[in-house]
XYZ file of C-alpha atoms in Angstrom:
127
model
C 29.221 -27.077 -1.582
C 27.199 -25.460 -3.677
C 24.202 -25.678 -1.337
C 25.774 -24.033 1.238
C 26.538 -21.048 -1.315
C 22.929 -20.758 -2.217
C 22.167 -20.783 1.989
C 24.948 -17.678 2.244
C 23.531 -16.063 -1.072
C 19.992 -16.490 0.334
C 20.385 -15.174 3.721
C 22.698 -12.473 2.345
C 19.940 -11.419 0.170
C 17.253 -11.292 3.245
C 19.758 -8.979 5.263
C 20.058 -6.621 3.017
C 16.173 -6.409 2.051
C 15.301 -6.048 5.880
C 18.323 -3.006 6.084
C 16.497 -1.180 3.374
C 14.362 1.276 4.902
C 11.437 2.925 2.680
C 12.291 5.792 1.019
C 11.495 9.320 1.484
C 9.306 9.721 -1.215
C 7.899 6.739 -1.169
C 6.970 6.999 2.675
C 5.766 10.811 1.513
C 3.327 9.862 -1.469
C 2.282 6.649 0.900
C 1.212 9.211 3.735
C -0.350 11.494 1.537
C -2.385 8.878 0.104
C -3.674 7.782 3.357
C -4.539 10.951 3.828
C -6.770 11.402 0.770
C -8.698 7.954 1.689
C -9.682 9.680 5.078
C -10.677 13.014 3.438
C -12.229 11.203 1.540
C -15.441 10.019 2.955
C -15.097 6.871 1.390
C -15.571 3.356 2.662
C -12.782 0.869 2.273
C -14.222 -3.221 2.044
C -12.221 -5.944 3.231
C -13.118 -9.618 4.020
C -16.513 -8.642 2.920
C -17.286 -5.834 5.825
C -17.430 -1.953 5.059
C -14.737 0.239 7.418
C -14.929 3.660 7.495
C -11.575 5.432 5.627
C -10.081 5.945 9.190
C -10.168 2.129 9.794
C -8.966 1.146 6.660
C -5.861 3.750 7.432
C -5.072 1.484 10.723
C -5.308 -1.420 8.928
C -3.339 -0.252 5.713
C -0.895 0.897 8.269
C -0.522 -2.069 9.842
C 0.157 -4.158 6.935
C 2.370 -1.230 5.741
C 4.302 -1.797 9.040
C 4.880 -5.496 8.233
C 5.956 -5.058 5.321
C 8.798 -2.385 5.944
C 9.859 -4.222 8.706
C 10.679 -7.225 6.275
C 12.393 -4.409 3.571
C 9.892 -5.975 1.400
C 8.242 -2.554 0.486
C 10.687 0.208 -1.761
C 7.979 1.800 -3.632
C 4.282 3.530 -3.377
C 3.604 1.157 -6.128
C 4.637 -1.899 -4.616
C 2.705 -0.800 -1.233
C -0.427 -0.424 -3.780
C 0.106 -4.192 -4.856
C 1.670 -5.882 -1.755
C -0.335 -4.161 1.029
C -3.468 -1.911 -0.007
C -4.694 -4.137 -2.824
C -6.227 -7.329 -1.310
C -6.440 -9.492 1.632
C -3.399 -11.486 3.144
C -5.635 -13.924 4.798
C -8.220 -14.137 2.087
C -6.862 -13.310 -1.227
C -10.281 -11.101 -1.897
C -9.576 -7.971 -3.357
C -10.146 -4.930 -1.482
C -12.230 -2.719 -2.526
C -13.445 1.470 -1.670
C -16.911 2.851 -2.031
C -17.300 6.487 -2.219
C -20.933 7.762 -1.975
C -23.937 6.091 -3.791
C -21.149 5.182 -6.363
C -20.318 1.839 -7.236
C -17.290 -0.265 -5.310
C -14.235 -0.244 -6.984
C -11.009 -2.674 -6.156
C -8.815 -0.103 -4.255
C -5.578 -0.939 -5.959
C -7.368 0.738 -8.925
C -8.595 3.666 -6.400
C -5.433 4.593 -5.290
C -3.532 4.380 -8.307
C -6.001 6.988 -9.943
C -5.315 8.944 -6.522
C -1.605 8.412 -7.088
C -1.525 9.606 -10.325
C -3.424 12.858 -9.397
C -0.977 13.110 -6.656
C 2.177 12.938 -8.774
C 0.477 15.193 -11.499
C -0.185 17.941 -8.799
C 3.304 17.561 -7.282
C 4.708 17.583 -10.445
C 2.537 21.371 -11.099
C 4.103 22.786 -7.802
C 7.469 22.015 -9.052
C 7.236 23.711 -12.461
C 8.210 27.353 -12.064
């Protein structure tokens, strides 16, 4: 009996996380920040090849895609970790190279570019 209630728990649990759709702000702050990596210039590595920004925004999107459709994604945070941050088939980190400056893991990247994204959206809002 009561592995049948943990079956019904479980699949009660996965119905629910596929009805939640992202949120607003979330799917906001996530946009912007794709926007930023193609304004920026930068290169974006994964698997050990350099894209340019615009490919690593189809790819990020894509990933971003499978992971909403699964409800598995509520936060820009959680995109950061679960989807921009390293490789699903690999494990390798991912990682963005702006200019003659060194790589850094993009997880790191676009939390700094986050946090400059909330502290300017946070200046707008201040009267």
């Amino acid at each position: 009996m009561s592995r049948s209630l943990l079956a019904l728990l479980t699949c009660c649990v996965a119905i629910a996380a596929t009805a939640a759709p992202l949120p607003p702000a979330a799917r906001t702050e996530i946009d912007a920040l794709m926007a930023r990596l193609v304004a920026s210039g930068c290169e974006f590595s994964r698997n050990g090849n350099w894209y340019t920004a615009v490919e690593a925004k189809s790819h990020l999107s894509q990933k971003l895609k499978y992971f909403e459709d699964r409800g598995m994604v509520q936060t820009t945070e959680q995109f950061i970790e679960m989807a921009a941050s390293t490789s699903s088939m690999s494990g390798q980190p991912y990682q963005v190279r702006c200019g003659k400056s060194a790589p850094v893991q993009s997880g790191q990247w676009l939390r700094s570019e986050l946090k400059d994204l909330r502290s300017v959206t946070r200046a707008k809002s201040t009267p």
